[in-house]
Every structure is written in C-alpha cells, then in structure tokens.
Coordinates of C-alpha atoms in Angstrom, one line a residue:
M1 CA -242.2 -95.9 -101.6
F2 CA -244.3 -98.9 -102.7
S3 CA -244.6 -100.6 -106.1
N4 CA -248.4 -100.2 -106.4
E5 CA -249.8 -97.7 -104.0
D6 CA -253.3 -97.8 -105.4
Y7 CA -253.5 -101.6 -104.8
L8 CA -252.2 -101.1 -101.3
A9 CA -254.8 -98.4 -100.6
D10 CA -257.5 -100.8 -101.7
L11 CA -256.1 -103.5 -99.3
L12 CA -256.1 -100.9 -96.4
V13 CA -259.8 -100.0 -97.2
E14 CA -260.7 -103.7 -97.3
A15 CA -259.0 -104.3 -93.9
G16 CA -261.0 -101.4 -92.5
V17 CA -258.0 -99.4 -91.3
V18 CA -258.6 -96.4 -93.5
A19 CA -261.8 -94.9 -94.9
P20 CA -262.5 -94.6 -98.6
D21 CA -263.0 -90.9 -98.3
S22 CA -259.6 -90.5 -96.8
V23 CA -258.0 -92.3 -99.8
D24 CA -259.9 -90.1 -102.3
Q25 CA -258.8 -87.0 -100.4
A26 CA -255.2 -88.2 -100.3
R27 CA -255.2 -88.9 -104.1
R28 CA -256.3 -85.3 -104.8
H29 CA -253.3 -83.9 -103.0
G30 CA -250.9 -85.8 -105.2
G31 CA -247.5 -87.2 -104.1
S32 CA -247.1 -90.5 -102.3
L33 CA -250.5 -91.9 -101.5
I34 CA -249.5 -94.0 -98.5
E35 CA -247.3 -91.2 -97.0
R36 CA -250.3 -88.8 -97.3
L37 CA -252.5 -91.4 -95.5
I38 CA -250.0 -91.9 -92.7
N39 CA -249.6 -88.1 -92.2
D40 CA -253.3 -87.2 -92.5
T41 CA -255.0 -90.1 -90.7
D42 CA -254.4 -92.4 -87.7
L43 CA -252.8 -95.0 -90.0
S44 CA -249.4 -96.1 -88.8
E45 CA -246.5 -97.7 -90.7
S46 CA -246.8 -100.8 -88.5
T47 CA -250.4 -101.2 -89.6
V48 CA -249.5 -100.9 -93.2
A49 CA -246.8 -103.6 -92.7
A50 CA -249.3 -105.8 -91.0
V51 CA -251.9 -105.5 -93.7
L52 CA -249.3 -106.1 -96.4
A53 CA -247.9 -109.2 -94.6
Q54 CA -251.3 -110.7 -94.1
N55 CA -252.3 -110.3 -97.8
A56 CA -248.9 -111.7 -98.9
G57 CA -249.0 -114.7 -96.5
L58 CA -245.9 -113.5 -94.7
D59 CA -245.0 -112.6 -91.1
A60 CA -244.8 -108.9 -90.0
V61 CA -241.8 -108.0 -87.8
D62 CA -240.7 -105.0 -85.8
I63 CA -237.1 -104.3 -86.5
G64 CA -236.9 -100.8 -85.0
D65 CA -234.8 -101.9 -82.0
M66 CA -233.3 -105.0 -83.5
A67 CA -229.5 -105.4 -83.4
I68 CA -228.4 -107.1 -86.6
P69 CA -225.2 -109.3 -86.0
P70 CA -222.3 -108.4 -88.3
A71 CA -222.2 -111.9 -89.7
V72 CA -225.9 -111.6 -90.7
A73 CA -225.4 -108.1 -92.2
E74 CA -222.6 -109.4 -94.4
A75 CA -225.0 -111.8 -96.0
I76 CA -226.2 -109.1 -98.3
P77 CA -223.7 -106.7 -99.9
D78 CA -224.6 -103.0 -99.4
D79 CA -225.3 -102.2 -103.1
I80 CA -227.8 -105.1 -103.3
A81 CA -229.4 -104.2 -99.9
R82 CA -229.9 -100.6 -100.9
R83 CA -231.2 -101.5 -104.4
Y84 CA -233.9 -103.9 -103.1
R85 CA -234.5 -102.1 -99.7
A86 CA -233.9 -105.5 -98.1
V87 CA -232.6 -106.0 -94.5
P88 CA -231.1 -109.3 -93.4
V89 CA -232.4 -110.1 -90.0
A90 CA -231.4 -113.8 -89.4
D91 CA -229.3 -116.6 -91.0
D92 CA -229.6 -120.2 -89.9
G93 CA -227.2 -121.4 -92.5
V94 CA -230.0 -122.7 -94.7
Y95 CA -232.5 -119.9 -94.9
L96 CA -231.6 -116.2 -94.8
T97 CA -234.5 -114.2 -93.3
V98 CA -234.9 -110.8 -95.0
A99 CA -237.2 -108.0 -94.1
V100 CA -238.7 -105.9 -96.9
A101 CA -241.3 -103.1 -96.8
D102 CA -243.1 -104.1 -100.0
P103 CA -243.8 -107.8 -100.5
F104 CA -245.7 -107.0 -103.7
N105 CA -242.6 -105.7 -105.5
F106 CA -242.2 -108.8 -107.6
E107 CA -238.8 -107.9 -108.9
T108 CA -237.4 -108.0 -105.4
M109 CA -239.2 -111.1 -104.4
D110 CA -238.2 -113.0 -107.6
S111 CA -234.7 -111.7 -108.1
L112 CA -233.1 -111.5 -104.7
P113 CA -232.8 -115.3 -104.1
H114 CA -231.0 -115.6 -107.5
V115 CA -228.8 -112.6 -106.9
L116 CA -227.6 -113.9 -103.5
G117 CA -227.7 -117.6 -104.4
R118 CA -229.6 -118.3 -101.2
E119 CA -232.9 -119.7 -100.0
I120 CA -234.7 -116.6 -98.5
N121 CA -237.5 -116.4 -95.9
F122 CA -239.2 -113.0 -96.5
T123 CA -240.8 -111.0 -93.7
V124 CA -242.5 -107.5 -93.8
A125 CA -241.3 -104.5 -91.8
P126 CA -242.3 -100.8 -91.7
A127 CA -240.6 -98.8 -94.5
K128 CA -239.1 -96.3 -92.1
Q129 CA -237.6 -99.0 -90.0
I130 CA -236.1 -100.6 -93.2
H131 CA -234.5 -97.3 -94.2
A132 CA -233.1 -96.7 -90.7
I133 CA -231.6 -100.1 -90.4
L134 CA -230.0 -99.9 -93.9
K135 CA -228.5 -96.6 -92.9
A136 CA -227.2 -98.0 -89.7
I137 CA -225.7 -101.1 -91.2
Y138 CA -224.4 -99.8 -94.5
G139 CA -224.3 -96.0 -94.1
A140 CA -226.0 -93.4 -96.3
N141 CA -224.8 -92.3 -99.7
E142 CA -223.9 -88.7 -100.4
S143 CA -227.5 -87.7 -101.2
G144 CA -228.8 -89.4 -98.1
G145 CA -230.9 -91.8 -100.3
M146 CA -230.5 -95.3 -101.5
D147 CA -227.3 -95.9 -103.6
V148 CA -228.4 -97.8 -106.7
S149 CA -225.4 -96.8 -108.9
G150 CA -224.0 -100.3 -108.9
G151 CA -220.5 -99.0 -108.0
L152 CA -218.2 -101.8 -106.8
D153 CA -214.8 -102.2 -105.4
V154 CA -213.7 -105.6 -106.7
E155 CA -211.5 -106.2 -103.7
S156 CA -214.4 -107.5 -101.7
S157 CA -214.3 -109.7 -98.6
D158 CA -214.4 -113.5 -98.6
S159 CA -217.8 -113.3 -96.8
D160 CA -219.7 -112.4 -100.0
A161 CA -222.0 -114.9 -101.5
P162 CA -220.5 -117.4 -104.0
I163 CA -222.1 -115.8 -107.1
I164 CA -220.8 -112.4 -106.1
R165 CA -217.3 -113.7 -105.7
L166 CA -217.5 -115.5 -109.0
V167 CA -218.5 -112.3 -110.8
Q168 CA -215.9 -110.3 -109.0
N169 CA -213.2 -112.8 -109.7
T170 CA -214.1 -112.8 -113.4
L171 CA -213.9 -109.0 -113.6
T172 CA -210.6 -109.0 -111.7
D173 CA -209.1 -111.7 -113.9
A174 CA -210.3 -110.0 -117.1
M175 CA -208.7 -106.6 -116.2
K176 CA -205.4 -108.2 -115.1
N177 CA -205.2 -109.8 -118.5
R178 CA -205.9 -106.5 -120.4
C179 CA -209.2 -107.8 -121.7
S180 CA -211.3 -105.5 -123.9
D181 CA -214.5 -107.5 -123.7
I182 CA -216.0 -110.2 -121.5
H183 CA -218.5 -112.5 -123.1
I184 CA -220.8 -114.6 -120.8
E185 CA -222.6 -117.0 -123.2
P186 CA -225.2 -119.6 -122.3
L187 CA -224.7 -122.9 -124.1
E188 CA -227.0 -125.9 -123.9
T189 CA -225.5 -127.4 -120.7
S190 CA -223.0 -124.7 -119.5
V191 CA -222.1 -121.1 -119.3
R192 CA -219.0 -120.2 -121.3
I193 CA -216.8 -117.2 -120.3
R194 CA -214.6 -115.8 -123.0
Y195 CA -212.2 -112.8 -123.0
R196 CA -211.2 -110.7 -126.0
I197 CA -207.5 -110.0 -125.6
D198 CA -205.7 -108.0 -128.3
G199 CA -208.6 -108.6 -130.6
K200 CA -208.8 -112.4 -130.2
L201 CA -211.5 -114.3 -128.3
I202 CA -210.1 -116.8 -125.7
E203 CA -212.2 -119.2 -123.7
V204 CA -211.2 -119.0 -120.1
D205 CA -213.9 -120.8 -118.1
N206 CA -217.1 -122.9 -118.1
H207 CA -219.7 -122.9 -115.3
P208 CA -222.8 -125.1 -114.7
K209 CA -225.8 -123.9 -116.6
K210 CA -227.8 -123.5 -113.3
L211 CA -225.6 -120.6 -112.3
L212 CA -226.7 -118.5 -115.4
P213 CA -229.7 -116.7 -113.8
A214 CA -227.7 -115.7 -110.7
I215 CA -224.7 -114.4 -112.8
I216 CA -227.0 -112.4 -115.1
A217 CA -229.0 -111.0 -112.1
R218 CA -225.8 -110.0 -110.3
L219 CA -224.5 -108.1 -113.3
K220 CA -227.9 -106.4 -113.8
V221 CA -227.9 -105.3 -110.2
M222 CA -224.4 -103.9 -110.5
S223 CA -225.5 -101.9 -113.5
G224 CA -228.2 -100.1 -111.5
S225 CA -230.4 -99.5 -114.6
M226 CA -231.1 -103.0 -116.0
S227 CA -234.3 -104.8 -115.1
I228 CA -233.8 -108.3 -113.6
A229 CA -237.5 -109.1 -114.3
E230 CA -237.1 -108.4 -118.1
K231 CA -235.5 -111.4 -119.8
R232 CA -237.2 -111.2 -123.3
L233 CA -235.7 -107.9 -124.6
P234 CA -232.2 -106.6 -125.0
Q235 CA -230.9 -104.2 -122.4
D236 CA -227.9 -101.9 -121.9
G237 CA -226.3 -100.7 -118.7
R238 CA -223.1 -99.4 -117.2
I239 CA -221.0 -100.6 -114.3
Q240 CA -218.2 -98.7 -112.5
V241 CA -215.6 -100.7 -110.7
K242 CA -212.4 -99.9 -108.9
M243 CA -209.2 -101.9 -109.1
A244 CA -205.7 -100.9 -108.0
D245 CA -206.9 -97.3 -107.5
K246 CA -208.1 -97.2 -111.1
E247 CA -211.7 -96.5 -112.2
I248 CA -212.9 -98.8 -114.9
D249 CA -216.2 -98.4 -116.8
L250 CA -218.0 -101.5 -118.1
R251 CA -220.6 -101.1 -120.9
V252 CA -223.0 -104.0 -120.4
S253 CA -225.2 -105.4 -123.1
S254 CA -227.7 -108.3 -122.6
V255 CA -229.4 -110.1 -125.4
P256 CA -231.9 -113.0 -125.1
S257 CA -230.7 -116.2 -126.9
N258 CA -232.0 -119.7 -127.5
H259 CA -230.3 -120.9 -124.3
G260 CA -230.8 -117.9 -122.1
E261 CA -229.6 -114.3 -121.8
S262 CA -226.1 -113.5 -123.1
I263 CA -224.0 -110.7 -121.6
V264 CA -221.2 -108.8 -123.2
M265 CA -219.2 -106.3 -121.2
R266 CA -216.9 -103.9 -122.9
I267 CA -214.1 -102.7 -120.5
L268 CA -213.3 -99.0 -120.8
D269 CA -210.1 -98.2 -118.9
K270 CA -210.0 -94.4 -118.4
S271 CA -206.2 -94.5 -118.0
G272 CA -206.1 -95.3 -121.8
L273 CA -206.8 -91.7 -122.4
V274 CA -203.2 -90.8 -121.7
L275 CA -202.3 -92.4 -125.0
G276 CA -200.5 -90.1 -127.4
L277 CA -200.0 -90.5 -131.1
P278 CA -196.7 -92.5 -130.7
E279 CA -198.5 -95.0 -128.4
L280 CA -201.1 -95.5 -131.1
G281 CA -198.4 -96.7 -133.5
F282 CA -197.5 -93.6 -135.4
F283 CA -193.9 -93.3 -136.6
S284 CA -192.4 -89.9 -136.2
D285 CA -192.8 -88.8 -139.9
D286 CA -196.5 -89.7 -140.0
Q287 CA -197.0 -88.2 -136.6
A288 CA -195.6 -84.9 -137.7
V289 CA -197.8 -84.7 -140.7
F290 CA -200.9 -85.8 -138.8
E291 CA -200.3 -83.3 -135.9
K292 CA -200.0 -80.6 -138.5
L293 CA -203.4 -81.6 -140.0
I294 CA -205.3 -81.7 -136.6
G295 CA -203.8 -78.3 -135.8
L296 CA -205.6 -76.7 -138.8
P297 CA -208.2 -74.1 -137.9
D298 CA -211.0 -75.6 -140.0
G299 CA -211.9 -78.5 -142.3
I300 CA -212.8 -82.1 -141.7
I301 CA -210.4 -84.9 -140.6
L302 CA -211.9 -88.3 -141.0
V303 CA -210.8 -91.6 -139.4
T304 CA -212.0 -94.7 -141.2
G305 CA -212.0 -98.4 -140.7
P306 CA -214.2 -101.3 -139.7
T307 CA -215.8 -101.7 -136.2
G308 CA -213.1 -102.5 -133.6
S309 CA -210.2 -100.9 -135.6
G310 CA -209.5 -98.2 -132.9
K311 CA -211.1 -95.2 -134.6
T312 CA -212.5 -93.7 -131.4
T313 CA -209.3 -94.2 -129.6
T314 CA -207.5 -92.3 -132.3
L315 CA -210.0 -89.4 -132.1
Y316 CA -209.5 -89.2 -128.3
A317 CA -205.7 -89.2 -128.8
C318 CA -206.2 -86.3 -131.2
L319 CA -208.3 -84.4 -128.7
N320 CA -205.5 -85.0 -126.1
V321 CA -203.0 -83.3 -128.4
I322 CA -205.2 -80.3 -129.3
N323 CA -207.0 -79.8 -126.0
K324 CA -205.7 -76.4 -124.9
P325 CA -207.2 -73.7 -122.7
D326 CA -207.7 -71.4 -125.6
K327 CA -209.7 -74.0 -127.6
K328 CA -213.4 -74.8 -127.0
I329 CA -214.0 -78.5 -127.8
I330 CA -217.4 -80.1 -128.0
T331 CA -218.0 -83.8 -128.8
V332 CA -221.2 -85.6 -129.7
E333 CA -221.0 -89.3 -129.0
D334 CA -223.1 -92.5 -128.9
P335 CA -222.4 -93.2 -126.1
V336 CA -219.7 -91.1 -124.3
E337 CA -217.1 -93.8 -123.7
Y338 CA -214.6 -91.7 -121.7
E339 CA -214.9 -88.5 -119.8
M340 CA -212.2 -86.0 -120.8
P341 CA -211.4 -83.0 -118.6
G342 CA -211.8 -79.6 -120.2
I343 CA -214.0 -80.9 -123.0
N344 CA -217.8 -80.6 -123.3
Q345 CA -219.2 -84.0 -124.2
V346 CA -222.8 -84.6 -125.4
M347 CA -224.4 -88.0 -125.5
V348 CA -226.8 -89.0 -128.2
K349 CA -230.3 -90.0 -126.9
T350 CA -232.4 -90.8 -129.9
D351 CA -235.4 -91.8 -127.8
I352 CA -235.9 -88.1 -126.8
G353 CA -234.9 -86.6 -130.1
M354 CA -231.2 -85.9 -129.3
T355 CA -229.8 -87.3 -132.5
F356 CA -226.3 -86.6 -133.9
A357 CA -227.9 -83.9 -136.2
A358 CA -229.9 -82.3 -133.4
A359 CA -226.9 -82.2 -131.0
L360 CA -224.7 -80.8 -133.8
R361 CA -227.1 -77.9 -134.5
A362 CA -227.2 -77.0 -130.8
M363 CA -223.4 -77.4 -130.5
L364 CA -222.8 -74.8 -133.2
R365 CA -224.6 -72.2 -131.1
Q366 CA -222.0 -72.8 -128.4
A367 CA -219.2 -71.2 -130.5
P368 CA -216.8 -74.2 -130.4
N369 CA -213.4 -74.2 -132.2
I370 CA -213.3 -78.0 -132.5
I371 CA -216.1 -80.5 -132.9
M372 CA -215.7 -84.2 -132.6
I373 CA -218.6 -86.4 -134.0
G374 CA -218.6 -90.0 -133.0
E375 CA -219.7 -91.1 -136.4
I376 CA -221.1 -89.6 -139.6
R377 CA -224.1 -91.9 -140.4
D378 CA -226.5 -90.0 -142.5
A379 CA -226.8 -87.1 -144.9
E380 CA -228.2 -84.7 -142.3
T381 CA -225.2 -85.2 -139.9
A382 CA -222.8 -85.0 -142.9
N383 CA -224.2 -81.8 -144.2
I384 CA -224.1 -80.1 -140.8
A385 CA -220.5 -81.3 -140.4
I386 CA -219.6 -80.0 -143.9
N387 CA -221.2 -76.6 -143.2
A388 CA -219.4 -76.3 -139.8
S389 CA -216.1 -77.0 -141.4
L390 CA -216.7 -74.4 -144.1
T391 CA -217.6 -71.8 -141.5
G392 CA -214.4 -71.9 -139.4
H393 CA -214.6 -75.1 -137.3
L394 CA -212.3 -78.1 -137.2
V395 CA -214.4 -81.2 -137.4
L396 CA -213.1 -84.7 -136.4
S397 CA -215.2 -87.7 -137.1
T398 CA -215.3 -91.4 -138.2
L399 CA -216.6 -93.2 -141.2
H400 CA -216.9 -96.9 -142.1
T401 CA -214.9 -97.5 -145.3
N402 CA -212.2 -100.1 -146.2
D403 CA -209.5 -97.6 -147.2
A404 CA -208.9 -93.8 -147.0
P405 CA -209.8 -92.8 -150.6
A406 CA -213.1 -94.7 -150.4
A407 CA -214.3 -92.1 -147.9
V408 CA -215.0 -89.7 -150.8
A409 CA -217.3 -92.2 -152.5
R410 CA -219.0 -92.9 -149.1
L411 CA -219.8 -89.3 -148.5
A412 CA -221.1 -88.9 -152.1
D413 CA -223.3 -92.0 -151.6
I414 CA -224.7 -90.4 -148.4
G415 CA -225.8 -87.5 -150.5
I416 CA -223.0 -84.9 -150.2
K417 CA -222.1 -83.0 -153.3
R418 CA -218.6 -83.6 -154.6
F419 CA -217.5 -80.0 -154.7
L420 CA -218.4 -79.7 -151.0
I421 CA -216.4 -82.8 -150.2
A422 CA -213.4 -81.4 -152.1
S423 CA -213.7 -78.1 -150.2
A424 CA -214.3 -79.4 -146.7
V425 CA -212.2 -82.6 -146.2
R426 CA -208.6 -82.0 -145.4
A427 CA -207.5 -85.6 -144.9
V428 CA -208.7 -89.1 -144.3
L429 CA -206.8 -91.6 -142.1
A430 CA -207.6 -95.3 -142.6
Q431 CA -206.4 -97.6 -139.9
R432 CA -206.3 -101.2 -138.6
L433 CA -205.0 -102.7 -135.4
V434 CA -202.2 -105.3 -135.4
R435 CA -201.1 -107.3 -132.4
K436 CA -197.6 -106.3 -131.1
L437 CA -195.1 -109.0 -130.5
C438 CA -194.4 -109.8 -126.9
P439 CA -191.2 -107.9 -126.0
V440 CA -190.2 -110.6 -123.6
C441 CA -190.2 -113.6 -125.9
R442 CA -190.1 -112.4 -129.5
A443 CA -187.3 -113.9 -131.6
P444 CA -185.8 -113.3 -135.0
H445 CA -187.8 -114.8 -137.8
T446 CA -186.8 -115.7 -141.4
L447 CA -189.5 -114.8 -143.9
T448 CA -191.0 -117.6 -145.9
D449 CA -191.2 -117.2 -149.7
K450 CA -195.0 -116.7 -149.3
E451 CA -194.5 -114.0 -146.7
A452 CA -191.8 -112.3 -148.7
R453 CA -194.0 -112.2 -151.8
A454 CA -197.0 -110.9 -149.8
L455 CA -194.9 -108.1 -148.3
R456 CA -193.3 -107.4 -151.7
F457 CA -189.8 -107.7 -150.5
D458 CA -188.6 -108.9 -153.9
N459 CA -189.1 -105.4 -155.3
R460 CA -187.9 -103.3 -152.4
N461 CA -184.4 -104.7 -151.5
N462 CA -185.4 -104.4 -147.8
D463 CA -183.1 -105.8 -145.1
S464 CA -185.2 -108.4 -143.4
S465 CA -182.7 -109.1 -140.7
A466 CA -184.8 -107.1 -138.1
V467 CA -187.9 -109.2 -138.7
M468 CA -189.2 -110.8 -135.6
G469 CA -191.8 -113.5 -134.9
P470 CA -193.9 -114.8 -132.0
V471 CA -192.7 -117.4 -129.5
G472 CA -195.0 -117.4 -126.4
C473 CA -194.3 -117.1 -122.7
E474 CA -196.1 -116.6 -119.4
K475 CA -196.3 -112.8 -119.9
C476 CA -198.3 -113.2 -123.1
R477 CA -200.3 -116.2 -122.1
G478 CA -198.3 -118.3 -124.6
N479 CA -199.5 -116.6 -127.8
G480 CA -196.5 -114.5 -128.6
Y481 CA -198.3 -111.2 -128.7
R482 CA -199.0 -108.5 -126.1
G483 CA -200.9 -105.3 -126.9
R484 CA -201.9 -103.7 -130.2
A485 CA -200.9 -100.8 -132.3
G486 CA -202.3 -99.1 -135.4
I487 CA -201.2 -99.3 -139.0
F488 CA -202.3 -96.2 -141.0
E489 CA -203.0 -95.0 -144.5
L490 CA -203.0 -91.1 -144.6
F491 CA -204.8 -89.6 -147.6
Q492 CA -204.3 -85.9 -147.8
I493 CA -206.6 -83.7 -149.9
D494 CA -204.4 -81.3 -151.9
D495 CA -205.3 -79.1 -154.9
E496 CA -204.7 -81.9 -157.4
V497 CA -206.8 -84.4 -155.4
R498 CA -209.6 -81.8 -155.1
H499 CA -209.6 -81.4 -158.8
M500 CA -209.9 -85.2 -159.2
I501 CA -212.8 -85.3 -156.7
N502 CA -214.6 -82.6 -158.7
E503 CA -213.9 -84.6 -161.9
N504 CA -215.9 -87.5 -160.4
L505 CA -213.0 -90.0 -160.4
T506 CA -213.7 -93.4 -158.9
S507 CA -212.2 -94.6 -155.6
S508 CA -209.7 -96.8 -157.4
Q509 CA -208.6 -93.9 -159.6
L510 CA -208.2 -91.7 -156.5
R511 CA -206.3 -94.4 -154.7
K512 CA -203.9 -95.0 -157.7
R513 CA -203.2 -91.2 -158.0
A514 CA -202.7 -90.9 -154.2
R515 CA -200.1 -93.6 -154.2
E516 CA -198.3 -91.9 -157.1
L517 CA -198.3 -88.8 -154.9
G518 CA -196.6 -90.7 -152.1
M519 CA -199.5 -92.1 -150.0
R520 CA -198.4 -95.2 -148.0
T521 CA -201.1 -97.9 -148.0
L522 CA -202.1 -99.9 -144.9
R523 CA -199.8 -102.7 -146.0
D524 CA -196.9 -100.3 -146.7
D525 CA -197.2 -99.0 -143.1
G526 CA -197.5 -102.6 -141.9
I527 CA -194.3 -103.6 -143.7
R528 CA -192.5 -100.7 -141.9
K529 CA -193.7 -102.1 -138.6
V530 CA -192.6 -105.6 -139.5
L531 CA -189.2 -104.3 -140.3
S532 CA -189.1 -102.4 -137.0
G533 CA -189.8 -105.6 -135.0
M534 CA -193.1 -104.2 -133.7
T535 CA -195.3 -106.9 -135.2
S536 CA -195.1 -110.1 -137.3
A537 CA -195.3 -110.6 -141.0
D538 CA -198.2 -113.0 -140.6
E539 CA -200.2 -110.4 -138.6
V540 CA -199.8 -107.7 -141.2
I541 CA -200.6 -110.0 -144.0
H542 CA -203.8 -111.2 -142.2
V543 CA -205.0 -107.7 -141.3
T544 CA -204.3 -106.1 -144.7
M545 CA -205.7 -109.0 -146.8
S546 CA -207.9 -106.6 -148.7
D547 CA -205.0 -104.4 -149.6
L548 CA -204.2 -105.9 -153.0
D549 CA -202.1 -103.0 -154.5

C-alpha cells in the first residue's frame, strides 16, 4: 500500500496516534503493517493521511464525496493514474492538483510532472478514497486491481497531454510506415527520432532536448515494468498497443548515453505470423525442397545469417507450415517474440536459472515431436539439441555464420564432434534480406558493365530484359523500395557431404563441393530475384558482397 511502511509507522508513533506496542504486535502478524494497525486499533485512514501530509509539508484533503469534473479527470490518462495511484482533483490551467496516498513514494513525486508535462500541486488523501475515485473515474481492470500493464489504444483523444500525444503520434506514424524499429536518441541539443524501414535508418523528426525526460518517462510508464527513477542502468520492457484492430507488441530497450537515455523500440506485428514460405521469398523449387526437409521426423535444420537477417521469421514460418494437431511443438526463445496458437512457448530467464540448456532438458520430458530453439549459443545447448535430434525429434534452430557450409565449422568450434554433426544435421539454410522494388514505380533497368560483371552475366547468357530498378514515389517514401524478401543458400547434408564432414574438410572445401553438387549460393539466388524483377542488381550486389564465388 505504501512505499515504506516501517517509516510511516515511526511517524505515527512520533505523532502519538498509535502506541509502539501496537506497532510491534502488528509486525508480528505479517502482511501490510498499516492495514493491520487500521484494523486492530483506533487508527483511521484520515489520520494516516493527515500525519503523512504534515511530515511531507503538504495539505491533506478528503475526496470521499468529491465530484471530479470530466475536464479535470481527462488531465491524467487512466493508465498513468492507475500506475501512480494519483487522482486529479483540480486544474486552474497552470497547476494540476493531484491527490496521492503516499507522498513519500519518490518515483511518483519525481516522475509524474515529467510524464504529464505539467506543474503539479500534490495533496494527500486516504488510500481507500484514492482507490474508490480511480475506480469511479476510470473503471476497474478485470482483476479488480490497478492496471499497470501499459496497454494503450493509440487512437486517443485530443485532450491528452502534449507529451502523450507526441509519443502516440510517433508510434502511429511508425506503424503506418511499416517501421521495424523506432530509435529515440538524445543529441547534444535535440532529441532525434529515426525509423528503420526495410532495414534502413531514416531520420524523421527532431525535438527540443528539454522534452527528453518526459518522452522517456512516458514510454517507461507504458511499459509497466521499467523504473522511471532508474536512469543509470539499461532496462528492458514491453508495450502493447492497438491500431486499426491490430495488436502490436513493442520491445523497449533503454540505455544511458553521454547525452541522456536512449530508447529503441522494436515493433513486433503479430499479423506477420501469417507469412508462408512464398511470402518470405522462396521460389517454388526451393520451397518444395525446404518443405520436404522440415517435414522430416528427426534431425536438425539450421537457419544461419547475421543479426537482422530474418532468421527468426523464417523459423516461425516453418512452424506455421508444420503446426498440425497431431504434432506437439515446443519452443525455447529469448525472448518469446510472437505468441503462436497451438504451440508451447518457453521464455529463457537466465536470472532464475532458466537457460536454453535447462529449458531444453525440461522440454524433452514433455514428449515433443518438434523443438524450436531460438539460437544455439554454447556447447551445452548444442549437445542437447544433437541428442534430441538423434532420439527422434525434429529440431529447428539458428546459428550465426556467414554462409551455410560454415555452420559445420561453427558447431565444431563450439565443441560438437564431427561425426555427431554429420549424423544429426539434415540441412543448413543461410539467408539475407534484400529490399523489394516498389511495385508502383519500379522501371526497366539496363545493367551497367560493373553490375553485369558482379552478377556474372557474361558467363550465363541470361536475358536481362526483365531487370528492374528503383525510381521512387509517394508509396515508397521516394526511395524506390517497399518491403523485404529473403535470398537463400540451402546446403543439404547427404551421404557424400557426411563423409566429407567426417574427413574434417574445411568450410571452403565443403562449400566448393556443395556448389558442384548443385547448391545455389546467396548471390545465385539473388540473381534469380533480380531477373524476376523482385529486387535490384545494386541491392543484391550490396547484400552479397562477401559471396566471392
């Protein structure tokens, strides 16, 4: 109920409104100390409020029968009022008078003016009256308690405070522009807002530096789990918003920098889960092969690539394909990015010992058919995944490597014996993301000599008449691209490759042999997508710069 009940009890004893023996007896019973004193003695909530107000240098008010005008009630949005247990009681246009039960809750007293962007005159009211007024103004949540989830409908009224409108407008604009990340960065004299759209950062706004504390505080309030008082340490949180009847999750990360706290929000649109393999960028021939692989009863399928290459999205698309009522699927993720119906999802919590390895050991006792591991990071996790695949489970996971054959060396470096790699791994899919040309404004493009050499058109006798290039229009914000798709390198482990793995061949030797056996490289697949008009030659050349074969 109160931030420091022992301190408050001492104040009540000093004021002579409660005996020390009563405090000692209440402590022995456990639970809320102040509630016990109110129930077991003559102490009243009004007396508690009066003592608190006197020691805090504030006025005590009785709001039990107070009628709060709607215009005043709208001065504090319901999620903030519930989080801080704060009731607006008057507004003269300059000062907003707010009643709180605990004036020694310094997070409330320090943060609320920044969150609302207002000068606040605090008063103290009994806790039960605060709760009753909040329920009367804003309604109760489903559990009957205070709603601190941070849930938000971004279609809010014009009566919200300026900072709240600024944050909501930023979120709305970002989602309308298909943004994947929002970066709020403090500079020396301003606050810069950037969106990551189709993998590229675009600066969209600048605000005065004085708004930074209020913007950061608002986002932390919405997360429901981040401390506004803590500005020296990194924090993580999650915000749920609604827009156009869609539920959007925002993963929030704050990091202190030399000019103040920086916030990055990753937008997780749950509707993205409907993606199938064609929407990821698979052509029909590759899709048929890959669907056959993920339909196997056992073995390991790895998806590799750098951070931000869409590996997790590919794994979710695979789960969509193979998620059937006769299959038990369990995932272990850090964190769970999307909730999928019909699938048991476990989140890693290393602070309590729930590591990837610990979760995997527990999952195997649940008799799953298919296991998805967010990432294989260490030998323990890799060994459990290998053993699971060899005992009748299909295991899907990701690994950080530049190309598909390099996954063998990566697992060996982690500490997995090569004969186990050869026995367990069925295939490795390397991938990158390329920007798709805007379908509205794309136009035919004649390859330059440099582009033709890079794409090896001299040797292939390819018809380049279907090659398209970016132009730019209103739909694509003038950059010529809209959306992204994958380019893929599928390395299948057959008997000959298993023999080569056991013979300790290097990654380059494996790669050379795989190409001789028909493996298309990332650039090869990119060339096909240039010829189909999906993306541009420049985009494929840039993304596959390391593909020198």
